[in-house]
Amino acid sequence: MPVLRLKDITLPLGKKTYVMGILNVTPDSFSDGGLYFDPDSAYERAVLLKQQGVDIIDVGGQSTRPGHKTVPPEEEWERIEPVLVRLKGFDIPVSVDTFYPQVAARALEYGARMINDVSGVVSADMAEVIKRYNAAWVIMHNGGIPEGQWAPLYVHNWLKEAAHLAIELGIGSECICLDPGIGFGKDVRQNHQLILNTASVKVEGFAYLLAASRKRCIKIPAGNCEFNQCDSGTVAAHTIGILGGADIIRAHDGFGGVQAARVADAIRFSDIEG
């Protein structure tokens, strides 16, 4: 049975869907920018996500909304470090959303177990950090789809190549989690195709993360609602992904994400005995 290893924690794959709760400690994230910028507010949010039943908390100090201004590594670290201090001793794993190897190393030293890297690059520097701490590494496709290509097949091939490159850099397959990059360089239809065809996008033997929460591909068909009113639409998208075999869903609304995962799992495993 394939697993995902986060340092000393092993998550079996294929028996349940895990929920990654989002904790943005940024002033400008597209959905919740500024809400948890204060370390005390961030900690309270983490406690709430834990109470809602999430399996992983993903702490991010860098906005990835369209048109965002990239902050340097020192500023990113200043945002997340006070939160990581408060989260030491949490009994659920902490992930850090960063593409800076130096920030990743500090975060893993502080007790994080997973690095959620949205760079779209399988870098030797990041691989060295992941290997040193035996952590999990989310590798995401970041970019558009060439004209005439079917998005699910194109992204599948990219993820497969990225995973094999990471293995060549010394990372075990059990430490790799692949992400199709919903909302990163793709149009709405392409994002919908990736969600609908999750089973085709996945790469056998590797964990798969679906992160569609409150993104434009949810917002637009839901009637162009405000981002923080898109949670029901997010549940719909994530449920489709779960039925296609997504191992982890990343959600702003922990309660909704956990309910979606539990109900979708009950349905998809209903024909399995025992």
XYZ file of N, CA and C in Angstrom:
822
model
N 0.847 -1.196 0.000
C 0.000 0.000 0.000
C 0.886 1.252 0.000
N 0.637 2.197 -0.925
C 1.432 3.429 -0.921
C 1.140 4.268 0.313
N 2.148 5.029 0.743
C 2.001 5.895 1.908
C 2.627 7.248 1.590
N 2.305 8.224 2.420
C 2.982 9.516 2.386
C 3.654 9.688 3.735
N 4.960 9.915 3.714
C 5.711 10.042 4.959
C 6.048 11.505 5.230
N 5.700 11.962 6.418
C 6.003 13.316 6.874
C 6.893 13.186 8.108
N 8.198 13.097 7.881
C 9.152 12.808 8.952
C 8.765 11.495 9.631
N 8.316 11.575 10.905
C 8.014 10.363 11.664
C 6.551 9.945 11.589
N 5.770 10.632 10.769
C 4.352 10.303 10.619
C 4.127 9.687 9.238
N 3.406 8.591 9.196
C 3.106 7.920 7.932
C 1.602 7.911 7.705
N 1.189 8.432 6.559
C -0.227 8.462 6.195
C -0.493 7.398 5.127
N -1.255 6.349 5.442
C -1.620 5.362 4.417
C -2.509 6.017 3.354
N -2.290 5.669 2.112
C -3.060 6.249 1.013
C -4.065 5.234 0.484
N -5.191 5.741 -0.004
C -6.180 4.881 -0.639
C -7.272 4.384 0.274
N -7.215 4.743 1.567
C -8.246 4.296 2.507
C -9.088 5.446 3.031
N -8.573 6.655 2.976
C -9.319 7.836 3.396
C -8.720 9.050 2.713
N -9.496 10.121 2.654
C -9.014 11.395 2.125
C -8.622 12.279 3.300
N -7.440 12.851 3.218
C -6.949 13.743 4.265
C -7.294 15.184 3.901
N -7.511 15.995 4.926
C -7.864 17.398 4.714
C -6.748 18.283 5.241
N -6.253 19.144 4.370
C -5.240 20.132 4.726
C -5.937 21.471 4.932
N -5.914 21.974 6.154
C -6.533 23.255 6.461
C -5.584 24.406 6.179
N -6.078 25.444 5.537
C -5.255 26.576 5.105
C -5.169 27.618 6.210
N -3.937 28.045 6.509
C -3.701 29.117 7.474
C -2.765 30.135 6.835
N -3.350 31.152 6.209
C -2.564 32.192 5.548
C -2.233 33.307 6.531
N -0.940 33.529 6.752
C -0.515 34.623 7.633
C 0.051 35.743 6.755
N -0.809 36.206 5.863
C -0.441 37.225 4.877
C -1.428 38.383 4.956
N -1.001 39.576 4.506
C -1.942 40.695 4.460
C -2.764 40.739 3.183
N -2.425 39.885 2.182
C -2.988 40.087 0.849
C -3.414 38.814 0.134
N -3.660 37.714 0.834
C -4.158 36.518 0.149
C -5.549 36.793 -0.410
N -5.910 36.106 -1.508
C -7.118 36.486 -2.253
C -8.399 36.302 -1.458
N -8.415 35.374 -0.500
C -9.668 35.073 0.191
C -9.688 35.526 1.639
N -8.560 35.421 2.316
C -8.534 35.701 3.758
C -7.347 36.561 4.167
N -6.830 37.351 3.221
C -5.681 38.196 3.506
C -5.932 39.137 4.674
N -5.020 39.133 5.639
C -5.104 40.030 6.781
C -5.843 39.468 7.972
N -6.656 38.435 7.788
C -7.464 37.913 8.894
C -6.611 37.267 9.980
N -5.508 36.630 9.565
C -4.685 35.887 10.525
C -3.231 36.357 10.491
N -3.037 37.621 10.120
C -1.694 38.186 10.024
C -1.069 38.314 11.409
N -1.901 38.544 12.414
C -1.446 38.622 13.801
C -1.215 37.204 14.338
N -0.065 36.932 14.985
C 0.224 35.569 15.455
C -0.833 34.990 16.384
N -1.433 35.818 17.241
C -2.469 35.305 18.141
C -3.701 34.855 17.359
N -4.093 35.666 16.358
C -5.234 35.292 15.513
C -4.930 34.024 14.720
N -3.677 33.926 14.258
C -3.274 32.742 13.500
C -3.347 31.490 14.371
N -2.893 31.602 15.601
C -2.938 30.448 16.503
C -4.382 30.038 16.787
N -5.242 31.021 17.028
C -6.658 30.718 17.279
C -7.281 30.017 16.075
N -6.894 30.464 14.884
C -7.396 29.822 13.670
C -6.905 28.379 13.579
N -5.641 28.150 13.919
C -5.093 26.796 13.886
C -5.839 25.885 14.854
N -6.145 26.394 16.038
C -6.900 25.613 17.022
C -8.280 25.264 16.470
N -8.926 26.238 15.810
C -10.245 25.986 15.227
C -10.166 24.926 14.135
N -9.168 25.025 13.259
C -9.011 24.033 12.193
C -8.823 22.636 12.783
N -8.042 22.565 13.844
C -7.841 21.276 14.517
C -9.159 20.750 15.071
N -9.934 21.621 15.702
C -11.230 21.219 16.253
C -12.184 20.777 15.149
N -12.052 21.373 13.960
C -12.908 21.007 12.838
C -12.523 19.663 12.231
N -11.369 19.136 12.623
C -11.001 17.787 12.209
C -10.008 17.675 11.076
N -9.330 18.779 10.702
C -8.367 18.675 9.607
C -7.206 17.778 10.026
N -6.524 17.214 9.037
C -5.421 16.289 9.286
C -4.062 16.963 9.231
N -3.976 18.076 8.504
C -2.728 18.813 8.315
C -3.078 20.297 8.332
N -2.198 21.122 8.899
C -2.372 22.575 8.816
C -1.261 23.131 7.943
N -1.638 23.886 6.915
C -0.691 24.439 5.943
C -0.524 25.936 6.194
N 0.647 26.324 6.694
C 0.930 27.717 7.048
C 1.645 28.398 5.888
N 1.092 29.527 5.428
C 1.692 30.238 4.304
C 1.922 31.703 4.599
N 3.104 32.201 4.260
C 3.421 33.609 4.465
C 3.584 34.375 3.176
N 3.146 33.767 2.070
C 3.315 34.376 0.750
C 2.009 34.230 -0.024
N 1.436 35.337 -0.447
C 0.221 35.264 -1.256
C 0.550 34.728 -2.642
N -0.366 33.943 -3.194
C -0.207 33.468 -4.573
C -1.365 33.933 -5.450
N -2.089 34.958 -4.985
C -3.193 35.469 -5.797
C -2.638 36.113 -7.067
N -3.443 36.184 -8.142
C -2.979 36.828 -9.373
C -2.542 38.263 -9.106
N -1.376 38.634 -9.632
C -0.878 39.996 -9.474
C -0.214 40.273 -8.144
N 0.010 39.226 -7.348
C 0.609 39.441 -6.028
C 2.060 39.887 -6.151
N 2.545 40.531 -5.113
C 3.946 40.926 -5.034
C 4.690 39.889 -4.200
N 5.707 39.281 -4.790
C 6.478 38.267 -4.079
C 7.310 38.910 -2.979
N 7.233 38.348 -1.777
C 8.034 38.877 -0.678
C 9.316 38.063 -0.556
N 10.414 38.691 -0.127
C 11.690 37.981 0.000
C 11.657 36.981 1.150
N 12.617 36.052 1.174
C 12.586 34.987 2.181
C 12.603 35.477 3.623
N 13.353 36.517 3.919
C 13.410 36.989 5.304
C 12.052 37.508 5.772
N 11.361 38.222 4.888
C 10.036 38.733 5.257
C 9.041 37.587 5.403
N 9.124 36.622 4.510
C 8.238 35.461 4.624
C 8.472 34.746 5.959
N 9.732 34.576 6.333
C 10.051 33.905 7.586
C 9.547 34.702 8.788
N 9.663 36.011 8.735
C 9.176 36.849 9.840
C 7.671 36.664 10.045
N 6.960 36.375 8.970
C 5.511 36.167 9.074
C 5.167 34.818 9.696
N 5.895 33.781 9.312
C 5.489 32.443 9.734
C 6.171 31.970 11.016
N 7.335 32.521 11.332
C 8.084 32.030 12.495
C 7.309 32.114 13.806
N 6.634 33.246 14.115
C 5.885 33.296 15.379
C 4.762 32.258 15.446
N 4.190 31.937 14.296
C 3.111 30.944 14.259
C 3.674 29.544 14.492
N 4.810 29.245 13.873
C 5.418 27.929 14.062
C 5.830 27.717 15.514
N 6.282 28.778 16.169
C 6.621 28.681 17.590
C 5.390 28.265 18.392
N 4.258 28.898 18.095
C 3.017 28.592 18.818
C 2.501 27.183 18.500
N 2.808 26.695 17.298
C 2.276 25.394 16.880
C 3.155 24.221 17.296
N 4.302 24.499 17.919
C 5.130 23.401 18.413
C 4.324 22.596 19.429
N 4.336 21.294 19.265
C 3.573 20.455 20.177
C 2.167 20.144 19.700
N 1.733 20.780 18.598
C 0.434 20.426 18.015
C 0.463 18.946 17.644
N -0.640 18.244 17.860
C -0.629 16.808 17.594
C -1.126 16.457 16.198
N -1.192 17.438 15.310
C -1.398 17.147 13.889
C -0.257 17.802 13.118
N 0.149 17.211 12.002
C 1.310 17.730 11.289
C 1.095 19.118 10.705
N 2.184 19.876 10.677
C 2.183 21.222 10.110
C 2.969 21.206 8.804
N 2.377 21.793 7.780
C 3.012 22.002 6.482
C 3.314 23.489 6.345
N 4.355 23.823 5.603
C 4.651 25.228 5.330
C 4.674 25.441 3.824
N 3.925 26.437 3.400
C 3.774 26.784 1.990
C 4.880 27.771 1.625
N 5.961 27.263 1.031
C 7.082 28.119 0.648
C 7.819 27.502 -0.526
N 8.422 28.361 -1.350
C 9.283 27.855 -2.422
C 10.736 28.233 -2.184
N 11.027 28.804 -1.009
C 12.397 29.168 -0.655
C 13.043 28.038 0.156
N 14.135 27.446 -0.337
C 14.787 26.374 0.429
C 15.232 26.813 1.818
N 15.700 28.068 1.952
C 16.170 28.513 3.261
C 15.021 28.654 4.258
N 13.855 29.062 3.777
C 12.678 29.128 4.651
C 12.211 27.711 4.993
N 12.232 26.832 4.009
C 11.832 25.441 4.244
C 12.706 24.799 5.317
N 14.011 25.016 5.242
C 14.926 24.424 6.219
C 14.623 24.925 7.627
N 14.407 26.226 7.763
C 14.087 26.779 9.082
C 12.768 26.210 9.608
N 11.784 26.134 8.715
C 10.466 25.639 9.123
C 10.541 24.187 9.586
N 11.279 23.366 8.864
C 11.415 21.961 9.241
C 12.179 21.825 10.550
N 13.130 22.704 10.778
C 13.857 22.722 12.048
C 12.919 23.069 13.204
N 11.934 23.915 12.923
C 10.969 24.338 13.941
C 9.856 23.312 14.167
N 9.862 22.236 13.415
C 8.884 21.185 13.656
C 7.902 20.909 12.532
N 7.922 21.718 11.463
C 7.072 21.407 10.307
C 7.484 20.057 9.731
N 6.539 19.377 9.103
C 6.812 18.044 8.561
C 6.641 17.970 7.047
N 6.184 19.037 6.447
C 5.856 19.004 5.018
C 6.126 20.379 4.423
N 6.614 20.403 3.189
C 6.812 21.652 2.462
C 5.916 21.637 1.233
N 5.051 22.638 1.156
C 4.125 22.796 0.038
C 4.735 23.824 -0.915
N 5.370 23.332 -1.959
C 6.198 24.143 -2.855
C 5.441 24.410 -4.159
N 5.019 25.669 -4.359
C 4.219 25.999 -5.544
C 5.065 26.529 -6.697
N 6.380 26.416 -6.598
C 7.264 27.017 -7.604
C 7.115 26.385 -8.977
N 6.754 25.106 -9.013
C 6.729 24.412 -10.292
C 8.113 24.004 -10.760
N 9.080 24.023 -9.840
C 10.463 23.666 -10.155
C 10.916 22.584 -9.182
N 11.508 21.534 -9.703
C 12.084 20.494 -8.849
C 13.553 20.844 -8.659
N 13.826 21.668 -7.662
C 15.182 22.201 -7.510
C 16.038 21.298 -6.629
N 17.321 21.236 -6.968
C 18.259 20.445 -6.177
C 18.394 21.010 -4.771
N 18.318 22.330 -4.630
C 18.443 22.951 -3.307
C 17.285 22.541 -2.397
N 16.064 22.583 -2.932
C 14.918 22.175 -2.120
C 14.979 20.678 -1.824
N 15.396 19.894 -2.801
C 15.508 18.449 -2.591
C 16.479 18.140 -1.461
N 17.561 18.888 -1.391
C 18.550 18.669 -0.331
C 17.949 18.922 1.049
N 17.129 19.963 1.139
C 16.468 20.276 2.409
C 15.485 19.163 2.784
N 14.669 18.754 1.830
C 13.674 17.703 2.077
C 14.359 16.419 2.537
N 15.443 16.077 1.862
C 16.177 14.847 2.174
C 16.793 14.921 3.575
N 17.335 16.082 3.920
C 18.000 16.248 5.216
C 17.039 16.002 6.375
N 15.786 16.448 6.202
C 14.820 16.348 7.298
C 13.829 15.198 7.127
N 13.967 14.444 6.032
C 13.060 13.313 5.783
C 11.599 13.772 5.777
N 11.376 14.943 5.195
C 10.049 15.563 5.188
C 9.288 15.191 3.920
N 8.020 15.584 3.879
C 7.210 15.415 2.666
C 7.344 16.665 1.802
N 7.266 16.479 0.497
C 7.459 17.575 -0.463
C 6.295 17.579 -1.452
N 5.502 18.639 -1.418
C 4.458 18.818 -2.424
C 5.084 19.500 -3.634
N 5.026 18.830 -4.769
C 5.550 19.366 -6.029
C 4.358 19.701 -6.916
N 4.253 20.959 -7.307
C 3.067 21.437 -8.021
C 3.397 21.862 -9.447
N 2.479 21.561 -10.373
C 2.601 22.107 -11.725
C 2.169 23.566 -11.702
N 3.035 24.445 -12.120
C 2.755 25.879 -12.121
C 2.967 26.404 -13.533
N 1.883 26.661 -14.246
C 2.019 27.167 -15.602
C 0.826 26.821 -16.468
N 0.888 27.288 -17.699
C -0.208 27.078 -18.624
C -0.116 25.750 -19.353
N -1.088 25.538 -20.217
C -1.168 24.324 -21.029
C -0.934 24.726 -22.482
N 0.034 24.127 -23.167
C 0.280 24.481 -24.567
C -0.965 24.287 -25.435
N -1.097 25.133 -26.418
C -2.257 25.073 -27.314
C -2.346 23.698 -27.972
N -3.556 23.160 -27.997
C -3.785 21.864 -28.621
C -3.569 20.674 -27.704
N -3.106 20.924 -26.488
C -2.877 19.839 -25.534
C -4.090 19.685 -24.616
N -4.380 18.449 -24.233
C -5.450 18.183 -23.264
C -4.859 18.335 -21.871
N -5.407 19.243 -21.084
C -4.804 19.603 -19.799
C -4.512 18.394 -18.905
N -5.456 17.461 -18.705
C -5.161 16.336 -17.810
C -3.950 15.511 -18.234
N -3.829 15.226 -19.522
C -2.698 14.425 -19.987
C -1.398 15.210 -19.870
N -1.443 16.481 -20.239
C -0.233 17.307 -20.176
C 0.284 17.403 -18.739
N -0.619 17.684 -17.801
C -0.200 17.838 -16.402
C 0.237 16.490 -15.820
N -0.465 15.414 -16.178
C -0.049 14.074 -15.731
C 1.396 13.804 -16.136
N 1.717 14.064 -17.404
C 3.073 13.796 -17.893
C 4.099 14.670 -17.178
N 3.731 15.930 -16.928
C 4.650 16.827 -16.215
C 4.885 16.328 -14.790
N 3.823 15.946 -14.102
C 3.952 15.468 -12.723
C 4.776 14.180 -12.659
N 4.564 13.301 -13.624
C 5.317 12.047 -13.658
C 6.806 12.320 -13.823
N 7.133 13.230 -14.731
C 8.534 13.590 -14.950
C 9.122 14.268 -13.711
N 8.331 15.147 -13.080
C 8.799 15.851 -11.881
C 9.075 14.863 -10.750
N 8.189 13.889 -10.577
C 8.377 12.895 -9.519
C 9.645 12.086 -9.746
N 9.879 11.695 -10.976
C 11.071 10.909 -11.279
C 12.335 11.742 -11.106
N 12.261 13.036 -11.418
C 13.408 13.915 -11.195
C 13.706 14.025 -9.699
N 12.656 14.155 -8.896
C 12.850 14.226 -7.444
C 13.500 12.945 -6.921
N 13.088 11.808 -7.456
C 13.685 10.534 -7.043
C 15.163 10.501 -7.421
N 15.489 11.004 -8.608
C 16.894 11.070 -9.024
C 17.716 11.958 -8.092
N 17.050 12.927 -7.460
C 17.727 13.823 -6.521
C 17.776 13.241 -5.113
N 17.317 12.008 -4.959
C 17.457 11.316 -3.687
C 16.242 11.310 -2.792
N 15.084 11.734 -3.314
C 13.858 11.762 -2.514
C 13.097 10.453 -2.706
N 12.680 9.833 -1.610
C 11.895 8.609 -1.706
C 10.499 8.893 -2.221
N 9.934 7.958 -2.958
C 8.589 8.166 -3.513
C 7.562 8.401 -2.416
N 7.803 7.847 -1.221
C 6.866 8.006 -0.110
C 6.896 9.412 0.491
N 7.853 10.230 0.075
C 7.947 11.617 0.565
C 7.450 12.628 -0.467
N 6.939 12.150 -1.593
C 6.527 13.033 -2.688
C 5.006 13.080 -2.783
N 4.469 14.287 -2.873
C 3.034 14.501 -3.080
C 2.882 15.425 -4.284
N 2.068 15.046 -5.235
C 1.930 15.791 -6.486
C 0.644 16.606 -6.504
N 0.727 17.805 -7.087
C -0.385 18.765 -7.106
C -0.527 19.298 -8.529
N -1.723 19.216 -9.138
C -1.888 19.665 -10.529
C -1.851 21.172 -10.714
N -1.868 21.937 -9.627
C -1.751 23.393 -9.749
C -3.019 24.066 -10.244
N -4.143 23.731 -9.626
C -5.406 24.381 -9.989
C -5.263 25.893 -9.785
N -5.602 26.656 -10.828
C -5.556 28.110 -10.723
C -4.216 28.736 -11.047
N -3.218 27.935 -11.325
C -1.890 28.469 -11.628
C -1.627 28.379 -13.130
N -1.959 29.435 -13.853
C -1.659 29.510 -15.276
C -2.665 28.837 -16.186
N -3.730 28.278 -15.616
C -4.732 27.603 -16.434
C -6.007 28.422 -16.492
N -6.784 28.234 -17.562
C -8.074 28.917 -17.614
C -9.123 28.081 -16.870
N -10.320 28.631 -16.733
C -11.357 27.981 -15.932
C -11.674 26.582 -16.465
N -11.833 26.461 -17.778
C -12.180 25.159 -18.357
C -11.075 24.133 -18.105
N -9.839 24.532 -18.252
C -8.730 23.611 -18.004
C -8.703 23.152 -16.546
N -8.973 24.078 -15.631
C -9.046 23.698 -14.218
C -10.168 22.695 -13.973
N -11.317 22.927 -14.612
C -12.432 21.991 -14.460
C -12.071 20.617 -15.033
N -11.374 20.602 -16.158
C -10.955 19.331 -16.750
C -10.017 18.570 -15.812
N -9.114 19.306 -15.164
C -8.179 18.662 -14.237
C -8.911 18.051 -13.043
N -9.909 18.758 -12.534
C -10.677 18.236 -11.397
C -11.504 17.020 -11.819
N -12.206 17.152 -12.941
C -13.064 16.068 -13.430
C -12.265 14.803 -13.716
N -11.055 14.971 -14.221
C -10.235 13.837 -14.648
C -9.108 13.537 -13.664
N -9.391 13.722 -12.394
C -8.380 13.466 -11.362
C -7.730 12.098 -11.522
N -8.523 11.083 -11.805
C -7.980 9.723 -11.931
C -6.943 9.623 -13.045
N -7.102 10.438 -14.090
C -6.156 10.422 -15.211
C -4.927 11.280 -14.942
N -5.087 12.289 -14.099
C -3.971 13.198 -13.811
C -3.022 12.582 -12.790
N -3.563 11.837 -11.852
C -2.745 11.197 -10.812
C -1.633 10.347 -11.421
N -0.546 10.231 -10.672
C 0.557 9.360 -11.070
C 0.609 8.206 -10.073
N 0.544 7.003 -10.578
C 0.482 5.827 -9.702
C 1.691 5.768 -8.776
N 1.417 5.485 -7.506
C 2.493 5.325 -6.537
C 2.856 6.574 -5.767
N 2.177 7.695 -6.076
C 2.486 8.955 -5.398
C 1.212 9.570 -4.824
N 1.355 10.226 -3.682
C 0.230 10.953 -3.094
C -0.181 12.087 -4.020
N -1.462 12.466 -3.935
C -2.017 13.480 -4.840
C -2.824 14.487 -4.032
N -2.479 15.753 -4.182
C -3.143 16.855 -3.479
C -3.979 17.670 -4.454
N -5.231 17.930 -4.094
C -6.103 18.794 -4.890
C -6.396 20.052 -4.086
N -6.029 21.195 -4.642
C -6.173 22.473 -3.937
C -6.980 23.437 -4.802
N -8.305 23.323 -4.715
C -9.187 24.169 -5.530
C -9.946 25.193 -4.701
N -9.720 25.220 -3.411
C -10.554 25.996 -2.490
C -10.671 27.474 -2.867
N -11.919 27.920 -3.073
C -12.271 29.323 -3.297
C -11.583 29.960 -4.509
N -11.119 29.155 -5.445
C -10.417 29.722 -6.603
C -11.405 30.156 -7.680
N -10.889 30.867 -8.686
C -11.752 31.450 -9.723
C -12.582 30.387 -10.432
N -12.035 29.190 -10.576
C -12.790 28.133 -11.256
C -13.980 27.673 -10.420
N -14.015 28.047 -9.147
C -15.183 27.824 -8.293
C -16.069 29.068 -8.321
N -15.438 30.207 -8.133
C -16.140 31.494 -8.012
C -17.009 31.806 -9.230
N -16.489 31.589 -10.433
C -17.206 31.999 -11.648
C -18.478 31.177 -11.876
N -18.418 29.833 -11.899
C -19.675 29.095 -12.104
C -20.636 29.199 -10.923
N -20.131 29.603 -9.755
C -21.003 29.760 -8.585
C -21.724 31.103 -8.582
N -21.616 31.845 -9.682
C -22.326 33.119 -9.786
C -21.466 34.318 -9.467
N -20.139 34.131 -9.588
C -19.196 35.220 -9.313
C -19.350 35.740 -7.883
N -19.551 34.806 -6.961
C -19.714 35.168 -5.551
C -18.394 35.686 -4.987
N -18.473 36.299 -3.821
C -17.251 36.691 -3.125
C -16.455 35.429 -2.793
N -15.122 35.576 -2.761
C -14.285 34.398 -2.533
C -14.650 33.674 -1.237
N -14.943 34.444 -0.180
C -15.241 33.796 1.099
C -16.663 33.239 1.172
N -17.400 33.315 0.045
C -18.728 32.709 -0.030
C -18.746 31.521 -0.997
N -17.571 31.013 -1.312
C -17.446 29.949 -2.312
C -17.231 28.566 -1.702
N -17.515 28.406 -0.419
C -17.188 27.133 0.221
C -18.074 25.977 -0.239
N -19.353 26.245 -0.529
C -20.213 25.167 -1.034
C -19.743 24.714 -2.407
N -19.348 25.660 -3.241
C -18.794 25.316 -4.546
C -17.491 24.553 -4.420
N -16.689 24.933 -3.431
C -15.438 24.219 -3.169
C -15.712 22.768 -2.804
N -16.721 22.538 -1.957
C -17.092 21.172 -1.571
C -17.457 20.356 -2.806
N -18.206 20.964 -3.733
C -18.591 20.249 -4.960
C -17.358 19.828 -5.751
N -16.430 20.769 -5.939
C -15.226 20.467 -6.717
C -14.365 19.416 -6.027
N -14.177 19.579 -4.729
C -13.342 18.625 -4.005
C -13.972 17.237 -3.972
N -15.296 17.163 -3.896
C -15.963 15.861 -3.898
C -15.707 15.123 -5.208
N -15.776 15.855 -6.317
C -15.482 15.240 -7.617
C -14.044 14.735 -7.638
N -13.121 15.539 -7.110
C -11.724 15.115 -7.053
C -11.516 13.897 -6.170
N -12.200 13.867 -5.038
C -12.080 12.718 -4.127
C -12.578 11.444 -4.806
N -13.701 11.534 -5.505
C -14.230 10.361 -6.203
C -13.283 9.899 -7.305
N -12.426 10.818 -7.776
C -11.404 10.456 -8.751
C -10.122 9.947 -8.124
N -10.041 9.987 -6.792
C -8.880 9.412 -6.115
C -7.918 10.388 -5.482
N -8.299 11.653 -5.325
C -7.417 12.598 -4.630
C -7.161 12.101 -3.210
N -5.925 12.186 -2.763
C -5.566 11.717 -1.426
C -5.702 12.805 -0.370
N -5.481 14.058 -0.776
C -5.550 15.194 0.148
C -6.304 16.318 -0.550
N -7.202 16.979 0.177
C -7.804 18.209 -0.331
C -7.365 19.350 0.578
N -7.143 20.503 -0.009
C -6.665 21.678 0.732
C -7.815 22.682 0.787
N -8.237 23.046 2.003
C -9.462 23.828 2.151
C -9.303 24.966 3.149
N -9.944 26.113 2.818
C -10.027 27.216 3.776
C -10.994 26.868 4.904
N -12.120 26.280 4.541
C -13.166 25.912 5.496
C -12.923 24.480 5.961
N -12.314 24.344 7.134
C -11.968 23.014 7.613
C -13.177 22.126 7.804
N -14.235 22.649 8.391
C -15.432 21.861 8.664
C -16.034 21.327 7.369
N -16.185 22.208 6.366
C -16.747 21.779 5.087
C -15.862 20.772 4.385
N -14.549 20.980 4.457
C -13.622 20.044 3.835
C -13.686 18.670 4.467
N -13.746 18.641 5.799
C -13.804 17.363 6.511
C -15.116 16.639 6.210
N -16.232 17.370 6.212
C -17.517 16.734 5.875
C -17.500 16.177 4.457
N -16.989 16.976 3.515
C -16.931 16.519 2.123
C -16.106 15.250 2.009
N -14.957 15.220 2.678
C -14.082 14.054 2.599
C -14.749 12.820 3.201
N -15.393 12.983 4.348
C -16.010 11.832 5.012
C -17.176 11.263 4.208
N -18.006 12.144 3.671
C -19.162 11.666 2.901
C -18.707 11.061 1.576
N -17.783 11.741 0.892
C -17.292 11.210 -0.384
C -16.605 9.866 -0.180
N -15.828 9.731 0.901
C -15.176 8.452 1.184
C -16.203 7.358 1.467
N -17.240 7.691 2.233
C -18.279 6.699 2.536
C -18.929 6.192 1.259
N -19.132 7.098 0.301
C -19.760 6.714 -0.965
C -18.798 5.909 -1.828
N -17.562 6.372 -1.970
C -16.655 5.693 -2.910
C -16.195 4.330 -2.403
N -16.219 4.125 -1.080
C -15.813 2.829 -0.536
C -17.007 1.944 -0.181
N -18.213 2.346 -0.568
C -19.417 1.629 -0.130
C -19.528 0.222 -0.716
N -18.875 -0.039 -1.838
C -18.942 -1.372 -2.440
C -17.811 -2.288 -1.977
N -16.952 -1.770 -1.100
C -15.814 -2.561 -0.627
C -16.195 -3.243 0.679
N -16.005 -4.560 0.728
C -16.357 -5.326 1.929
C -15.312 -5.105 3.014
N -15.759 -5.074 4.273
C -14.869 -5.053 5.419
C -14.229 -3.777 5.700
